[in-house]
Amino acid sequence: ILNVEQSPQSLHVQEGDSTNFTCSFPSSNFYALHWYRWETAKSPEALFVMTLNGDEKKKGRISATLNTKEGYSYLYIKGSQPEDSATYLCAFDSGGGADGLTFGKGTHLIIQP
Amino acid sequence: DAGVTQSPTHLIKTRGQQVTLRCSPKSGHDTVSWYQQALGQGPQFIFQYYEEEERQRGNFPDRFSGHQFPNYSSELNVNALLLGDSALYLCASSSGLGELFFGEGSRLTVL
């Protein structure tokens, strides 16, 4: 059974502050690491799919890094805004998608005005 | 361009009944995956369909079955419902490798 852990479980951040959270995953049989944002009453939306060790991806104020050798990825949000409030899920892909993704439980982020 | 659509959005069943959930993938996508999200958990992989065949299956009993149609839409069937089957069922589509596109889910409550 693959183990994907996310921390913290929940996080309250003041508007304008920057924040980050962690996803840890098995360091063997790595194919890709996915990040999704899931707003309440909506569908999960892909942020990043990362495949290369040392890779860093950015989308607006959100960025992510990947360390496949030690099995962790960080998600950073710079200058948090209320619309960033959501659950952020990471998912480990060991087989190019055909084996399904193994998700963590998510980090629930609340931005306080 | 319609994204992934799922129906019904909510449903209530009693133990022992059977349920069918439906999913239409994003236009151009040929692969459909189903995930179960129980309360307080991350989504768990049920199975994936490609070219009308089950390509891979997660750790779910045979009570969970599925189908993919020639237009790539898919159904998830659960027989002999248990209380523990209460969850949000997510459908995701993709074309080959890469990111998944999710629907908003079907919330199943088993009484």
Short mmCIF file of C-alpha atoms in Angstrom, two decimals:
data_model
loop_
_atom_site.label_atom_id
_atom_site.label_comp_id
_atom_site.label_asym_id
_atom_site.label_seq_id
_atom_site.Cartn_x
_atom_site.Cartn_y
_atom_site.Cartn_z
CA ILE A 1 0.00 0.00 0.00
CA LEU A 2 1.46 3.33 -1.08
CA ASN A 3 1.56 6.05 1.58
CA VAL A 4 1.12 9.70 0.59
CA GLU A 5 1.17 12.12 3.50
CA GLN A 6 0.28 15.80 3.48
CA SER A 7 0.97 18.32 6.20
CA PRO A 8 -0.41 20.26 7.80
CA GLN A 9 -3.95 18.91 7.69
CA SER A 10 -5.36 22.43 7.90
CA LEU A 11 -3.94 25.90 7.86
CA HIS A 12 -5.26 29.39 8.62
CA VAL A 13 -3.33 32.18 6.92
CA GLN A 14 -3.82 35.94 7.00
CA GLU A 15 -4.58 37.57 3.66
CA GLY A 16 -1.39 38.82 2.08
CA ASP A 17 0.87 36.35 3.89
CA SER A 18 2.77 33.63 2.08
CA THR A 19 2.46 29.98 3.01
CA ASN A 20 3.65 26.53 2.07
CA PHE A 21 2.75 22.93 2.73
CA THR A 22 4.24 19.52 2.16
CA CYS A 23 3.51 16.28 0.38
CA SER A 24 5.63 13.21 1.08
CA PHE A 25 5.50 10.10 -1.07
CA PRO A 26 7.45 6.88 -1.77
CA SER A 27 10.86 7.53 -3.30
CA SER A 28 10.72 4.34 -5.38
CA ASN A 29 8.68 3.59 -8.51
CA PHE A 30 8.14 7.28 -9.12
CA TYR A 31 6.50 8.40 -12.35
CA ALA A 32 4.84 11.73 -11.54
CA LEU A 33 3.50 13.88 -8.71
CA HIS A 34 0.25 15.80 -9.20
CA TRP A 35 -1.12 18.80 -7.29
CA TYR A 36 -4.83 19.64 -7.37
CA ARG A 37 -6.83 22.51 -5.90
CA TRP A 38 -10.35 21.67 -4.72
CA GLU A 39 -12.68 24.51 -3.87
CA THR A 40 -15.87 23.79 -1.97
CA ALA A 41 -18.78 22.68 -4.18
CA LYS A 42 -16.52 22.50 -7.24
CA SER A 43 -14.43 19.81 -8.90
CA PRO A 44 -10.72 19.27 -8.21
CA GLU A 45 -8.61 21.27 -10.64
CA ALA A 46 -5.09 20.35 -11.70
CA LEU A 47 -2.36 22.78 -10.70
CA PHE A 48 0.81 20.92 -11.64
CA VAL A 49 2.04 17.56 -12.89
CA MET A 50 5.70 17.16 -12.02
CA THR A 51 7.97 14.43 -13.30
CA LEU A 52 11.63 15.49 -12.98
CA ASN A 53 13.67 15.56 -9.79
CA GLY A 54 14.52 19.16 -8.91
CA ASP A 55 11.71 20.47 -11.08
CA GLU A 56 10.03 23.71 -10.09
CA LYS A 57 6.74 24.83 -11.62
CA LYS A 58 4.87 28.11 -11.27
CA LYS A 59 1.37 29.31 -12.03
CA GLY A 60 0.76 32.89 -10.99
CA ARG A 61 1.36 33.17 -7.22
CA ILE A 62 1.52 29.40 -6.76
CA SER A 63 4.65 27.35 -7.24
CA ALA A 64 5.77 23.81 -6.47
CA THR A 65 9.06 21.99 -6.10
CA LEU A 66 9.86 18.30 -6.38
CA ASN A 67 12.48 16.06 -4.76
CA THR A 68 12.01 12.50 -5.97
CA LYS A 69 15.14 11.13 -4.26
CA GLU A 70 13.86 11.97 -0.78
CA GLY A 71 10.18 11.76 -1.71
CA TYR A 72 8.71 15.18 -1.04
CA SER A 73 7.14 18.13 -2.81
CA TYR A 74 6.37 21.61 -1.51
CA LEU A 75 3.55 23.87 -2.65
CA TYR A 76 4.05 27.60 -2.08
CA ILE A 77 1.47 30.36 -2.24
CA LYS A 78 2.79 33.90 -2.30
CA GLY A 79 0.63 36.77 -1.04
CA SER A 80 -2.43 34.66 -0.16
CA GLN A 81 -5.82 35.90 -1.35
CA PRO A 82 -9.30 34.82 -0.19
CA GLU A 83 -9.81 32.94 -3.47
CA ASP A 84 -6.89 30.68 -2.53
CA SER A 85 -9.06 29.13 0.19
CA ALA A 86 -9.43 25.49 -0.85
CA THR A 87 -8.20 21.98 -0.15
CA TYR A 88 -4.91 21.21 -1.86
CA LEU A 89 -4.39 17.56 -2.78
CA CYS A 90 -1.23 15.89 -3.93
CA ALA A 91 -1.26 12.56 -5.75
CA PHE A 92 1.50 10.06 -6.46
CA ASP A 93 1.62 8.36 -9.84
CA SER A 94 3.71 5.19 -9.96
CA GLY A 95 2.66 3.84 -13.32
CA GLY A 96 2.10 6.54 -15.88
CA GLY A 97 -1.57 6.89 -14.93
CA ALA A 98 -2.69 3.35 -15.69
CA ASP A 99 -2.37 2.30 -12.05
CA GLY A 100 -4.42 5.20 -10.79
CA LEU A 101 -3.22 8.01 -8.58
CA THR A 102 -2.66 7.63 -4.83
CA PHE A 103 -3.92 10.77 -3.12
CA GLY A 104 -3.03 12.30 0.21
CA LYS A 105 -5.78 13.52 2.52
CA GLY A 106 -5.14 17.12 1.53
CA THR A 107 -4.27 20.39 3.22
CA HIS A 108 -7.32 22.54 3.95
CA LEU A 109 -6.26 26.18 3.55
CA ILE A 110 -8.35 29.05 4.90
CA ILE A 111 -7.35 32.62 4.08
CA GLN A 112 -8.57 35.09 6.68
CA PRO A 113 -9.24 38.68 5.49
CA ASP B 1 -16.36 22.94 -24.21
CA ALA B 2 -18.16 20.89 -21.59
CA GLY B 3 -15.96 19.47 -18.90
CA VAL B 4 -16.58 16.22 -17.07
CA THR B 5 -20.21 15.79 -16.11
CA GLN B 6 -21.56 13.36 -13.55
CA SER B 7 -25.06 12.29 -12.60
CA PRO B 8 -26.84 12.17 -10.30
CA THR B 9 -25.29 14.77 -7.99
CA HIS B 10 -26.88 13.33 -4.87
CA LEU B 11 -28.70 10.11 -4.10
CA ILE B 12 -29.87 8.13 -1.11
CA LYS B 13 -30.09 4.34 -1.06
CA THR B 14 -30.69 1.70 1.56
CA ARG B 15 -28.43 -1.18 2.46
CA GLY B 16 -28.55 -4.04 -0.02
CA GLN B 17 -29.71 -1.91 -2.93
CA GLN B 18 -27.81 -1.30 -6.12
CA VAL B 19 -26.71 2.02 -7.59
CA THR B 20 -25.50 3.24 -11.00
CA LEU B 21 -23.50 6.44 -11.38
CA ARG B 22 -22.81 8.02 -14.73
CA CYS B 23 -19.98 10.08 -16.19
CA SER B 24 -19.39 11.89 -19.46
CA PRO B 25 -15.72 12.71 -20.05
CA LYS B 26 -14.27 15.95 -21.29
CA SER B 27 -14.43 16.25 -25.07
CA GLY B 28 -11.46 14.52 -26.69
CA HIS B 29 -10.69 12.31 -23.68
CA ASP B 30 -10.77 8.54 -24.06
CA THR B 31 -9.83 7.40 -20.56
CA VAL B 32 -12.13 7.48 -17.54
CA SER B 33 -11.15 6.79 -13.94
CA TRP B 34 -13.38 6.49 -10.88
CA TYR B 35 -12.41 7.49 -7.36
CA GLN B 36 -14.17 7.16 -4.02
CA GLN B 37 -13.71 9.84 -1.37
CA ALA B 38 -14.91 8.84 2.07
CA LEU B 39 -15.24 11.44 4.80
CA GLY B 40 -11.85 12.70 5.99
CA GLN B 41 -9.92 10.73 3.37
CA GLY B 42 -8.29 11.52 0.07
CA PRO B 43 -9.81 10.14 -3.12
CA GLN B 44 -9.19 6.40 -3.55
CA PHE B 45 -8.75 4.81 -6.97
CA ILE B 46 -11.50 2.35 -7.91
CA PHE B 47 -10.74 1.53 -11.55
CA GLN B 48 -9.89 2.97 -14.93
CA TYR B 49 -11.48 2.35 -18.34
CA TYR B 50 -9.87 2.72 -21.71
CA GLU B 51 -11.20 1.46 -25.05
CA GLU B 52 -14.23 0.01 -23.26
CA GLU B 53 -12.09 -2.23 -21.07
CA GLU B 54 -11.11 -2.07 -17.42
CA ARG B 55 -7.40 -1.35 -17.59
CA GLN B 56 -6.53 -1.24 -13.92
CA ARG B 57 -8.31 -1.71 -10.63
CA GLY B 58 -7.70 -0.50 -7.11
CA ASN B 59 -8.41 -2.36 -3.90
CA PHE B 60 -12.19 -2.55 -4.18
CA PRO B 61 -14.43 -5.65 -4.02
CA ASP B 62 -16.24 -7.13 -7.00
CA ARG B 63 -19.43 -5.39 -5.87
CA PHE B 64 -17.92 -2.40 -7.67
CA SER B 65 -18.12 -2.77 -11.43
CA GLY B 66 -18.08 -0.46 -14.36
CA HIS B 67 -18.55 -0.02 -18.02
CA GLN B 68 -17.32 2.27 -20.75
CA PHE B 69 -19.37 2.94 -23.86
CA PRO B 70 -18.16 3.58 -27.43
CA ASN B 71 -18.63 7.35 -26.89
CA TYR B 72 -16.20 7.06 -23.90
CA SER B 73 -18.86 7.77 -21.29
CA SER B 74 -18.80 5.48 -18.30
CA GLU B 75 -20.91 3.98 -15.55
CA LEU B 76 -19.99 2.85 -12.06
CA ASN B 77 -22.23 0.18 -10.53
CA VAL B 78 -22.22 -0.83 -6.89
CA ASN B 79 -24.22 -3.88 -5.79
CA ALA B 80 -25.35 -4.94 -2.33
CA LEU B 81 -24.72 -1.50 -0.86
CA LEU B 82 -23.17 -1.25 2.60
CA LEU B 83 -23.24 1.69 4.98
CA GLY B 84 -19.51 2.08 4.33
CA ASP B 85 -20.15 2.77 0.66
CA SER B 86 -21.45 6.21 1.61
CA ALA B 87 -19.01 8.60 -0.04
CA LEU B 88 -18.42 11.10 -2.82
CA TYR B 89 -17.73 9.30 -6.09
CA LEU B 90 -15.53 11.24 -8.47
CA CYS B 91 -15.09 10.60 -12.16
CA ALA B 92 -11.97 11.86 -13.91
CA SER B 93 -11.07 11.83 -17.58
CA SER B 94 -7.77 12.12 -19.37
CA SER B 95 -6.20 11.55 -22.75
CA GLY B 96 -3.20 9.33 -22.23
CA LEU B 97 -0.78 10.59 -19.61
CA GLY B 98 -0.91 13.72 -17.53
CA GLU B 99 -3.42 15.65 -15.52
CA LEU B 100 -6.88 14.42 -14.68
CA PHE B 101 -10.01 16.45 -15.26
CA PHE B 102 -12.61 15.79 -12.57
CA GLY B 103 -16.35 16.09 -12.38
CA GLU B 104 -18.06 17.54 -9.33
CA GLY B 105 -18.91 14.09 -8.04
CA SER B 106 -21.95 12.05 -7.04
CA ARG B 107 -22.70 12.06 -3.31
CA LEU B 108 -24.06 8.66 -2.26
CA THR B 109 -25.67 8.16 1.12
CA VAL B 110 -26.50 4.61 2.20
CA LEU B 111 -29.02 4.28 5.05
#
